[in-house]
CSV table of C-alpha atoms in Angstrom, one decimal:
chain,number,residue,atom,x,y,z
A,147,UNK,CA,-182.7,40.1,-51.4
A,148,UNK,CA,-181.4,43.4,-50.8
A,149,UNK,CA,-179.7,42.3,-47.5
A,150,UNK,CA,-178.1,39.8,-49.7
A,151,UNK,CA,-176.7,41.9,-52.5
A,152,UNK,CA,-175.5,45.2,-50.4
A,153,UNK,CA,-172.5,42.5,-49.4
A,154,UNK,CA,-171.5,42.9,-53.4
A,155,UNK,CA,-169.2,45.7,-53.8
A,156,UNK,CA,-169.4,47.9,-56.8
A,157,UNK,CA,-165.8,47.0,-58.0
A,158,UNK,CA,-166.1,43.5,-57.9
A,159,UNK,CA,-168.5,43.9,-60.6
A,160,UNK,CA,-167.0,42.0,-63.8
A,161,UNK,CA,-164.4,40.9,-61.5
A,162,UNK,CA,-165.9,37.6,-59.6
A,163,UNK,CA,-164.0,34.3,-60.7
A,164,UNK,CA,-166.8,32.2,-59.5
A,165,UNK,CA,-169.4,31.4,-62.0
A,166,UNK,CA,-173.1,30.0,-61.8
A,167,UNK,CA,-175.2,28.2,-64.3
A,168,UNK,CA,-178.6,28.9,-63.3
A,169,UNK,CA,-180.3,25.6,-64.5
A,170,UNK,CA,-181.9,25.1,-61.7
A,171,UNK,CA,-184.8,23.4,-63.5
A,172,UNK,CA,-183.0,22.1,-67.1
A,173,UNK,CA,-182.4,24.9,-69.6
A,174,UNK,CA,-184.7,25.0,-72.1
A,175,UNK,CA,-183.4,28.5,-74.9
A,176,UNK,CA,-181.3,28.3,-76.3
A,177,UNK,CA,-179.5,24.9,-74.9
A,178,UNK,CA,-182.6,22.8,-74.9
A,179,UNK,CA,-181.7,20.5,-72.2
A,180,UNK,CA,-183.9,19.3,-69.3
A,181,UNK,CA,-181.2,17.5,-67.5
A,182,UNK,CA,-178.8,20.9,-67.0
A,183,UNK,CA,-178.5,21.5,-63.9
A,184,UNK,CA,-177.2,24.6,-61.4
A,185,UNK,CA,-173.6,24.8,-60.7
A,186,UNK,CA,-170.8,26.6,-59.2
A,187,UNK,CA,-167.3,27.0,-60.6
A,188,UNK,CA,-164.0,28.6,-60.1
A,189,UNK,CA,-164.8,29.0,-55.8
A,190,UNK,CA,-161.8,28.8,-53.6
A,191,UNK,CA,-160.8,28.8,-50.1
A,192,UNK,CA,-161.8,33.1,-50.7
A,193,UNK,CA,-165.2,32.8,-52.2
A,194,UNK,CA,-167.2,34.6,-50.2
A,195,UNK,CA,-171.0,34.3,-49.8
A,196,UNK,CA,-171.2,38.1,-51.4
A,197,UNK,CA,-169.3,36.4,-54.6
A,198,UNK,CA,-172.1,33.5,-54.8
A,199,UNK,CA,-174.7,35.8,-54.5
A,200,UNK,CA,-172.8,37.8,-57.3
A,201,UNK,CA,-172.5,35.0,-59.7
A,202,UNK,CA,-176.2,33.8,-58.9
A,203,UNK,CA,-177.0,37.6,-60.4
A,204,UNK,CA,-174.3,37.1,-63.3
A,205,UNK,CA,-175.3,33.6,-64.5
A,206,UNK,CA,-178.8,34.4,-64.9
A,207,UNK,CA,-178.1,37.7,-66.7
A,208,UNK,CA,-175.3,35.4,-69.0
A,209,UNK,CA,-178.1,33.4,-69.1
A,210,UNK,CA,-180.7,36.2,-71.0
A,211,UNK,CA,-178.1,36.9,-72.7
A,212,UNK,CA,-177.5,33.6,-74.4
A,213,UNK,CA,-181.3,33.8,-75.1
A,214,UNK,CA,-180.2,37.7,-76.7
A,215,UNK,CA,-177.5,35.9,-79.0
A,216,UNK,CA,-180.2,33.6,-80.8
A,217,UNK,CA,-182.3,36.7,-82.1
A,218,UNK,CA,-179.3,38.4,-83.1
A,219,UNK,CA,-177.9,35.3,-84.9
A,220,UNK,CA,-181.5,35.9,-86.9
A,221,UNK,CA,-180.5,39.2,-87.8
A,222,UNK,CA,-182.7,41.0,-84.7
A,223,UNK,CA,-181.3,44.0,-83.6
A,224,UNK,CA,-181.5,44.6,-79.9
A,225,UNK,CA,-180.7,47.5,-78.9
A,226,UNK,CA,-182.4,48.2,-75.9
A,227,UNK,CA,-184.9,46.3,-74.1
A,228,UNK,CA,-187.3,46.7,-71.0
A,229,UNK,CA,-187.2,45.5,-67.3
A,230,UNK,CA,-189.8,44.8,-65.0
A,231,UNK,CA,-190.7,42.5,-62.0
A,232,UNK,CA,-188.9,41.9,-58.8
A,233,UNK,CA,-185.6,42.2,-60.1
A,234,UNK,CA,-186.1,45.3,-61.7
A,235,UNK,CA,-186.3,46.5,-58.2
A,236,UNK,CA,-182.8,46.3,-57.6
A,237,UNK,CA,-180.5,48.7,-58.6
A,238,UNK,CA,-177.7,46.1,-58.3
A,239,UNK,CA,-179.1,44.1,-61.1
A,240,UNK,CA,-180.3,46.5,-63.3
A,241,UNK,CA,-176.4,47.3,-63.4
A,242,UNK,CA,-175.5,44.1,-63.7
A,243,UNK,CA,-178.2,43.1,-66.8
A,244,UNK,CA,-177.9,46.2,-68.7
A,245,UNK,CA,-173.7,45.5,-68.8
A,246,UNK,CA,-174.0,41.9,-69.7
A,247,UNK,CA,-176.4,42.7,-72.1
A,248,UNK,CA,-174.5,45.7,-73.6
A,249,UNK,CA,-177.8,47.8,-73.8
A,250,UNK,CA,-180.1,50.6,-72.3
A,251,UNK,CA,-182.7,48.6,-69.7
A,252,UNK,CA,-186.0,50.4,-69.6
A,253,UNK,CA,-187.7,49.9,-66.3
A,254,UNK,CA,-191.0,49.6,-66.6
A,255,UNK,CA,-193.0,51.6,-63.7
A,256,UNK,CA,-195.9,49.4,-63.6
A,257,UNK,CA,-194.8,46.1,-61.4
A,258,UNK,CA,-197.7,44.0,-63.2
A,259,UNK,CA,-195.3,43.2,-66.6
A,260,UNK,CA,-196.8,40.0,-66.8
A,261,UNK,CA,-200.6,40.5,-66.3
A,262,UNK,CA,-200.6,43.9,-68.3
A,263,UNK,CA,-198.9,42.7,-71.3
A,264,UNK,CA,-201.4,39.6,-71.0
A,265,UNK,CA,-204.5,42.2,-70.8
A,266,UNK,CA,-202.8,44.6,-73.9
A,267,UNK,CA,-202.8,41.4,-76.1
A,268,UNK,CA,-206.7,41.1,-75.4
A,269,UNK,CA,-207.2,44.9,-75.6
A,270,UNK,CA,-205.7,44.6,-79.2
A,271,UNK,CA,-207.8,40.7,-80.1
A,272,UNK,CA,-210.7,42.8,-79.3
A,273,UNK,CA,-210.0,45.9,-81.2
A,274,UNK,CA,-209.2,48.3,-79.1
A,275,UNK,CA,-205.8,48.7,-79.8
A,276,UNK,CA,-204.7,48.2,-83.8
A,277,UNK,CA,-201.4,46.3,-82.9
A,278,UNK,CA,-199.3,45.4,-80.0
A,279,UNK,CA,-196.9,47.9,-80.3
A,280,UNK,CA,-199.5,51.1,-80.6
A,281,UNK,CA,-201.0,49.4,-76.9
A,282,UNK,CA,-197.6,49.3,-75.6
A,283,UNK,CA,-196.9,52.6,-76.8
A,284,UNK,CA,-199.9,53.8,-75.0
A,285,UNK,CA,-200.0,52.0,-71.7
A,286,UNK,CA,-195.8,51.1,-71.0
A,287,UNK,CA,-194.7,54.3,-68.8
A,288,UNK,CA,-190.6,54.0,-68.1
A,289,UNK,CA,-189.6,55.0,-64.9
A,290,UNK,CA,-185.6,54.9,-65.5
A,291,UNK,CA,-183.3,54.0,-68.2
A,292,UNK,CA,-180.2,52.3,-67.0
A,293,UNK,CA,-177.3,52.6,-69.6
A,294,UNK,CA,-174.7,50.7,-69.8
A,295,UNK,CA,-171.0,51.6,-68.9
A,296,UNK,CA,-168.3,50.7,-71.6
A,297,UNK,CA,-165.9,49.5,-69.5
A,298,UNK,CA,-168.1,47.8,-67.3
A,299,UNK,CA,-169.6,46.0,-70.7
A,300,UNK,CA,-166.5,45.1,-71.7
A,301,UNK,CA,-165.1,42.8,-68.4
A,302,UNK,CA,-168.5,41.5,-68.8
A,303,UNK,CA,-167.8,40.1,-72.3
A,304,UNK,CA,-164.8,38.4,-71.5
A,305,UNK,CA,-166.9,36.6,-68.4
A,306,UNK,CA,-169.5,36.0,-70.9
A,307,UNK,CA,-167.2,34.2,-73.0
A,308,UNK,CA,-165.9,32.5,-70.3
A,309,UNK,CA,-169.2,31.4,-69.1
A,310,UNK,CA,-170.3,30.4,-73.0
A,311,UNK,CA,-167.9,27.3,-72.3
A,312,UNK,CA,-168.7,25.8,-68.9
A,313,UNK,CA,-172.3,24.4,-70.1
A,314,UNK,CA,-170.4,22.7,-72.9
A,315,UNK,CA,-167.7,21.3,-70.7
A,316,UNK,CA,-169.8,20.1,-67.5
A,317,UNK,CA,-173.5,18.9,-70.0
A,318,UNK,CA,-172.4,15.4,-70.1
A,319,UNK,CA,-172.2,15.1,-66.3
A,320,UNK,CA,-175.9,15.9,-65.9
A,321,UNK,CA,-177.4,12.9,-66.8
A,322,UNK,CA,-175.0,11.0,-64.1
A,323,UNK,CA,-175.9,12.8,-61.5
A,324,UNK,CA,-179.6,12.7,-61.6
């Protein structure tokens, strides 16, 4: 993938005009539907491949962000969160996520996110850890905290907002085209 993204330039960032929904397989949080699909919008004659592979990034970041929204709408703050897994091996989106999000990204230096939060879980259902958090404080080592950049957060809102009302506009054709 890194072939892929070095193509994105660093001021395009917040910039692209072409949008992804990144329902590749339905949606299930927050929209809850199984027949959303993926989707480009806003390409022209210009888009370039480097702007696809751009909104691919962007849509799925909107797209954890959406998910962000509905624990702040229940009064969870969020103000920071960590990173791990393939994606958190590219600097590119790291960037992108931690400006669409609007918070510090924790990278997490251990690549097994998955399987180690699976194993603290059992470390603390058989006692050896007290609660969730005390394991995670003990075995979670960050490697990096990217921060966010105000002005970089802020084109990102308005493409947020933006992308907020293409589901809305484009859910009725899903069914049809099944």
């Amino acid at each position: 993938h890194a072939a892929e993204q070095a193509a994105i330039k660093e001021e395009n960032l917040g910039e692209n005009h072409t949008y992804f929904l990144p329902y590749l397989m339905g949606e299930r949080s927050p929209i809850n539907d199984t027949n959303a699909r993926g989707t480009f919008i806003g390409m022209t004659m210009d888009t370039t491949r480097a702007d696809l592979t751009q909104a691919v990034l962007e849509g799925v970041a909107f797209a954890i962000r959406d998910s962000v929204e509905v624990a702040r709408s229940l009064g969870i703050e969020v103000s920071s969160s960590k990173i791990c897994g393939g994606g958190a091996k590219s600097p590119l989106w790291k960037k992108i996520m931690a400006n669409v999000l609007g918070i510090p990204l924790e990278c997490v230096a251990s690549e097994q996110g998955p399987g180690l939060g699976g194993a603290m879980l059992a470390m603390v259902t058989c006692g050896a850890y007290e609660t969730v958090r005390a394991a995670c404080e003990k075995l979670v080592t960050v490697s990096e905290t990217v921060k966010p950049e105000p002005q970089l957060t802020a084109l990102y809102e308005q493409r947020y907002q933006q992308f907020r009302k293409i589901y809305p506009a484009v859910k009725n054709l899903f069914p049809e085209i099944q």
